[in-house]
Structure formats: structure tokens, C-alpha cells
Coordinates of C-alpha atoms in Angstrom, one line a residue:
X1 CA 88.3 31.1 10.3
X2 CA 85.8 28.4 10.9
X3 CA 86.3 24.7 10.0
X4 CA 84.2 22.4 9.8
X5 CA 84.4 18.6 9.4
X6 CA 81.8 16.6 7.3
X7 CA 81.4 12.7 7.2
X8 CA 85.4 12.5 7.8
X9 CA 86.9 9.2 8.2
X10 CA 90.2 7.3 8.5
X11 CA 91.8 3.7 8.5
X12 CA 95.2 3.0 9.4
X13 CA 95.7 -0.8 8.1
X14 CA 93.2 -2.8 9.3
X15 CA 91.9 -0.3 11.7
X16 CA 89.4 2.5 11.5
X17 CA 90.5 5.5 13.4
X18 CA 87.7 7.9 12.6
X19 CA 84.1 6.9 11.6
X20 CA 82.0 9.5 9.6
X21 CA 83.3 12.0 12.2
X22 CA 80.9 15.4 12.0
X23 CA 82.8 18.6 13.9
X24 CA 82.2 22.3 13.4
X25 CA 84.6 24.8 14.6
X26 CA 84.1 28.3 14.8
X27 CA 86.7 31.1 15.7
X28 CA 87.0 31.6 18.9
X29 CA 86.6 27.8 19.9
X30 CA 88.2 25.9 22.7
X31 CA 87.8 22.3 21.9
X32 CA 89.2 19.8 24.1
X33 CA 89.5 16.3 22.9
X34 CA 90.4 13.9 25.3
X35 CA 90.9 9.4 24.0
X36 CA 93.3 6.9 25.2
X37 CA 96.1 6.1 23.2
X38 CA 95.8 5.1 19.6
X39 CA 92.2 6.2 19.2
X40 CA 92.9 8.8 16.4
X41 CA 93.6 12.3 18.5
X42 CA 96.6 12.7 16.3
X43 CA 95.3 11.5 13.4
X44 CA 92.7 14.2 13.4
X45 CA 94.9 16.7 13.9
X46 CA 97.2 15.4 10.7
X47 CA 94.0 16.0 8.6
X48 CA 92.7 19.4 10.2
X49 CA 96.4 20.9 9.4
X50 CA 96.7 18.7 5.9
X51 CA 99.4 16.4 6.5
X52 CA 97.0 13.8 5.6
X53 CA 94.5 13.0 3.8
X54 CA 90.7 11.5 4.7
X55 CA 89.6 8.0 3.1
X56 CA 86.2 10.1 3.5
X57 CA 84.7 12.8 3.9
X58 CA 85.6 16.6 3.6
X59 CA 87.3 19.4 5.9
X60 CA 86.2 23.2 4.8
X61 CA 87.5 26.4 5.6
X62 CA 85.2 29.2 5.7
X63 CA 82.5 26.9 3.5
X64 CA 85.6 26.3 0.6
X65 CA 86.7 22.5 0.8
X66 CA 90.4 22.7 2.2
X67 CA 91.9 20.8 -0.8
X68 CA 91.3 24.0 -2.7
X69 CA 93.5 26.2 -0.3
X70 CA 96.6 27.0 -0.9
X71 CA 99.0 24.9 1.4
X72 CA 101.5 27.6 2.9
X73 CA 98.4 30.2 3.1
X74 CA 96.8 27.8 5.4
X75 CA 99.5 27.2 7.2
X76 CA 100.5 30.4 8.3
X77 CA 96.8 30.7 9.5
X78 CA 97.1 26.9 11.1
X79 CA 99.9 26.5 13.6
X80 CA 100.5 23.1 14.6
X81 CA 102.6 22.1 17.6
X82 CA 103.2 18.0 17.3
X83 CA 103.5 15.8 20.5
X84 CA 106.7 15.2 19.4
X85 CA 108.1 18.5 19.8
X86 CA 110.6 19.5 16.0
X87 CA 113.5 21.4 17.1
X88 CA 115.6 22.5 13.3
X89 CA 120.0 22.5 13.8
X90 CA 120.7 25.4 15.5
X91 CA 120.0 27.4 18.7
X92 CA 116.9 28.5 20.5
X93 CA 117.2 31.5 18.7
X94 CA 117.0 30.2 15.2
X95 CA 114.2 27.9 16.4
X96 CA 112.0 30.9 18.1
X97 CA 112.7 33.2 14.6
X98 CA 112.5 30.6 12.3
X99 CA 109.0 31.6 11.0
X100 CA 110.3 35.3 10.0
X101 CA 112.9 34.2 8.0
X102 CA 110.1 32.7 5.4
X103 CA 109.8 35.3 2.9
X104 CA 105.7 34.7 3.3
X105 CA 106.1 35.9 7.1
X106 CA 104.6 39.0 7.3
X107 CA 105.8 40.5 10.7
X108 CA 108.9 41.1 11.9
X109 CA 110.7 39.2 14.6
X110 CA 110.8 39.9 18.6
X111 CA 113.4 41.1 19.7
X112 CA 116.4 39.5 21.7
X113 CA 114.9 40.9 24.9
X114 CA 111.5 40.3 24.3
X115 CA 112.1 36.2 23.3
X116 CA 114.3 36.3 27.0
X117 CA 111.1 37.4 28.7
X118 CA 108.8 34.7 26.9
X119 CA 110.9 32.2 28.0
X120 CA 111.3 33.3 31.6
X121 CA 107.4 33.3 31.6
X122 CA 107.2 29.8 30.3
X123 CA 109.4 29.1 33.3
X124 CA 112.2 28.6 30.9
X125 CA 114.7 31.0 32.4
X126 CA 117.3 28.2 32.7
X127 CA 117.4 28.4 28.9
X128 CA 119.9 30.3 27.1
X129 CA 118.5 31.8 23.4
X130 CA 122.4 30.8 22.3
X131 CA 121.6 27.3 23.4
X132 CA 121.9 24.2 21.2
X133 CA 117.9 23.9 20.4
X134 CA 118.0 19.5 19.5
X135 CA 119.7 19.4 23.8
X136 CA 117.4 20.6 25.6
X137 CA 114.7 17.6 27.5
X138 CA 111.7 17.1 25.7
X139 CA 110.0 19.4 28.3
X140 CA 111.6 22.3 27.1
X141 CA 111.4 21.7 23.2
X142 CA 107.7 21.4 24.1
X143 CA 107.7 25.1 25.3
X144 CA 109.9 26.5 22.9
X145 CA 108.0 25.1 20.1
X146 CA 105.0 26.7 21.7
X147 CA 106.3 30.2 22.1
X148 CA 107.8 29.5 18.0
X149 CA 103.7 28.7 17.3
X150 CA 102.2 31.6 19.4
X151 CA 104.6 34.5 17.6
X152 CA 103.4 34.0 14.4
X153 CA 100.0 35.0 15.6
X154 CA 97.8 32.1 13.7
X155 CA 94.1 31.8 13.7
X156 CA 93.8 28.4 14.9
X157 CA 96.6 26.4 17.0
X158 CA 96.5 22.7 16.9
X159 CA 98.4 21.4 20.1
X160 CA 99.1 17.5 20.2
X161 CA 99.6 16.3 24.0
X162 CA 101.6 19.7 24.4
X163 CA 102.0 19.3 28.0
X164 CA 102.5 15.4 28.5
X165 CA 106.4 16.1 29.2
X166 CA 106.0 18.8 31.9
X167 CA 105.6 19.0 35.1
X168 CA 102.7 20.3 36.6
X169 CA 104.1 23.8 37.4
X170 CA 105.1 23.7 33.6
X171 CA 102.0 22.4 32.5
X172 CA 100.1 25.0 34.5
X173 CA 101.8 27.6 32.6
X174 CA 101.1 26.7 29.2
X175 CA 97.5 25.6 30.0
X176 CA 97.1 29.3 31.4
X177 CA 98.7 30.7 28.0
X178 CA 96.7 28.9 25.7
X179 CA 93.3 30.2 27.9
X180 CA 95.0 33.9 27.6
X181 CA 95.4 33.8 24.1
X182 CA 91.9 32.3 23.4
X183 CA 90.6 34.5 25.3
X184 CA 92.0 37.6 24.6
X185 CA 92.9 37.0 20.9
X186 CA 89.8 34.6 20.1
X187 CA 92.7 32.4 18.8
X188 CA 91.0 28.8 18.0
X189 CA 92.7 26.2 20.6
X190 CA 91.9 22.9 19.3
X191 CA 94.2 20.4 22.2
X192 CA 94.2 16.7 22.6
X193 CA 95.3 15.1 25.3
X194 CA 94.6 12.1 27.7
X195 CA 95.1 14.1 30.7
X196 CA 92.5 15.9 32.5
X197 CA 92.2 19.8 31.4
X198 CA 90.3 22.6 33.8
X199 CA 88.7 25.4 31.4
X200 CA 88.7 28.0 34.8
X201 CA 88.2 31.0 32.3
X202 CA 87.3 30.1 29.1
X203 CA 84.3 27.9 27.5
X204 CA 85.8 24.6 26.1
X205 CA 83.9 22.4 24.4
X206 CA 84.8 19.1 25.8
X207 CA 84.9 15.8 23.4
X208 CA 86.0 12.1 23.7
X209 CA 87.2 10.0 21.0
X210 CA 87.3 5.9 20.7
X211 CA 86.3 3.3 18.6
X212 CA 86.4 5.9 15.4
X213 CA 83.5 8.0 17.2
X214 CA 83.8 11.9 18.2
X215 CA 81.3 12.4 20.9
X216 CA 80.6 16.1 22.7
X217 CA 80.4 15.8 26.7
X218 CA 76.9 17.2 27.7

């Protein structure tokens, strides 16, 4: 999937977030976009995954403007994991399987053993899959809504601040997941944050945005 973003901008109230913002993304990308607080980073990911909607401008998707694509198509092709991490009533269980229960999910889901093993590798092992999913820190709903993002296998994940409740053992972990899967499924990252991110093994492409601009590090 590539996506590409033409002339896009965006005004919350009296303030512009995004200025005739110009981005192409192809698959296989690792874009890193790094902006203070309340300089758009989320914003841009609303729009990228349609959950709203530019004052300007266009998004495609493979050269067809996004407004034309079917919503839950795109979806299952776009995962997004929100800053705020979405944990539905129920255990860990029901919130890892939750995608395979949609009739449009067209896998199967992992078994018991194999959802006990991601979670030990995302140094969840205190975490019971029986476990009352809205309880757990913030820390942990971060994770678990990672691992719910990286089963369904999308072509492009969208990850909002995804580590700014762990701790750097924690955020080590999931930094070294989302290089593995970009790098050994070409899965798009596209990750804002404010902290400070090491590529090691992959190529990121490294922006900054303030002031409604999206600038590419040299």
C-alpha cells in the first residue's frame, strides 16, 4: 500500500495544525515523526486512518483518493494503536481476539498458548489472558493493544506515542518489535512520538512537525 498526502491541512479552532503538509509513503516505510505537544502528531494520524477529515487537501491510497475506499476495507489494512490505549469490557483474552470475531476477519485466532507467549515476550508475563482487560496500568493496555494490532497482520500500523507509559525495558521491547516486523514483513510503521527513537536495524525516515509544517531530517 502506499499513501501519499497532497496539500493536507488542518485547523482546530483558531489554530492551524497542519499547513499544506506534502508526505509520500511507500510500503515498507519507517517514518518517525517526532513534535512537542499539541503540534498535530495525532491529528495526522486521525486523518491517515479516517477518523477525521482534512479542511484541505487529499490522502490517496495506491493513487485512489481515500474518501473513495471503503471504511472497514481500509481498516483492516490500517491498524491504528491510539496514545490512549482502548481496552473493550472483558478480559485480555477478549481484547487480544477481538479482531477474529468480526465476520470481515479473515484469519483465524492464535491460540491460548501462543497469545501466553506474546505476552511473555512483551514482558507481560505478569498478565493473566483471564485478566479484567480496563485494570491493568496504562503500561500494559499499551502492549496489549499492540499485540491486538500486530495479529491482524495490517499493511500499515499507525502507533501514537505507543511507548510514552513504559519503562525503558518495556519500551525497548516494543521499539525492537515494530523494527522486526518492518523489517521482516515490510509492514509500514508510521510512529509519533516526542521521545528520542534509535532506528539500529531498519531505515526510518525521520520528520519533525511544528507550527503546521512537516519537515524531513537530512
Amino acid at each position: 500500500m502506499n499513501l501519499k498526502l497532497h496539500a493536507l491541512s488542518l485547523a482546530f479552532e483558531d489554530k492551524r495544525l497542519l499547513s499544506n503538509v506534502d508526505l509520500t509513503i511507500t510500503q515498507g516505510d519507517f517514518v518517525v515523526i517526532r513534535g512537542p505537544s499539541g503540534s498535530g502528531k495525532s491529528s495526522l494520524l486521525r486523518l491517515l486512518n479516517r477518523l477525521a477529515e482534512p479542511a484541505s487537501g487529499q490522502i490517496t491510497i495506491d493513487d485512489t483518493p481515500v474518501s473513495e475506499v471503503e471504511v472497514t476495507g481500509f481498516r483492516r489494512r490500517v491498524g491504528y494503536v491510539q496514545q490512549t490505549p482502548v481496552m473493550v469490557s472483558g478480559t485480555v483474552f477478549d481484547n487480544l481476539t477481538l479482531p477474529f470475531g468480526y465476520a470481515s476477519a479473515n484469519t483465524d485466532a492464535p491460540s491460548i498458548e501462543a497469545l501466553k507467549d506474546l505476552l511473555d515476550g512483551y514482558n507481560l508475563s505478569d498478565v493473566d489472558l483471564d485478566e479484567d482487560a480496563e485494570k491493568l496500568s496504562v503500561g500494559q493496555k499499551q502492549r496489549v493493544a499492540l499485540i491486538r494490532t500486530f495479529l491482524t497482520r495490517p499493511e500499515v500500523i499507525l502507533c501514537d506515542e505507543p511507548t510514552s507509559a513504559l519503562d525503558p525495558d518495556s519500551r525497548e521491547i516494543v521499539e525492537a518489535q515494530l523494527r522486526r516486523i518492518n523489517r521482516e514483513d515490510r509492514t509500514t510503521i508510521i510512529l509519533v512520538t516526542h521521545l528520542a527513537f534509535e532506528a539500529q536495524d531498519v531505515v526510518a525516515r525521520h520528520f519533525s512537525l511544528g507550527e503546521g509544517r512537516l519537515e524531513e531530517a537530512a
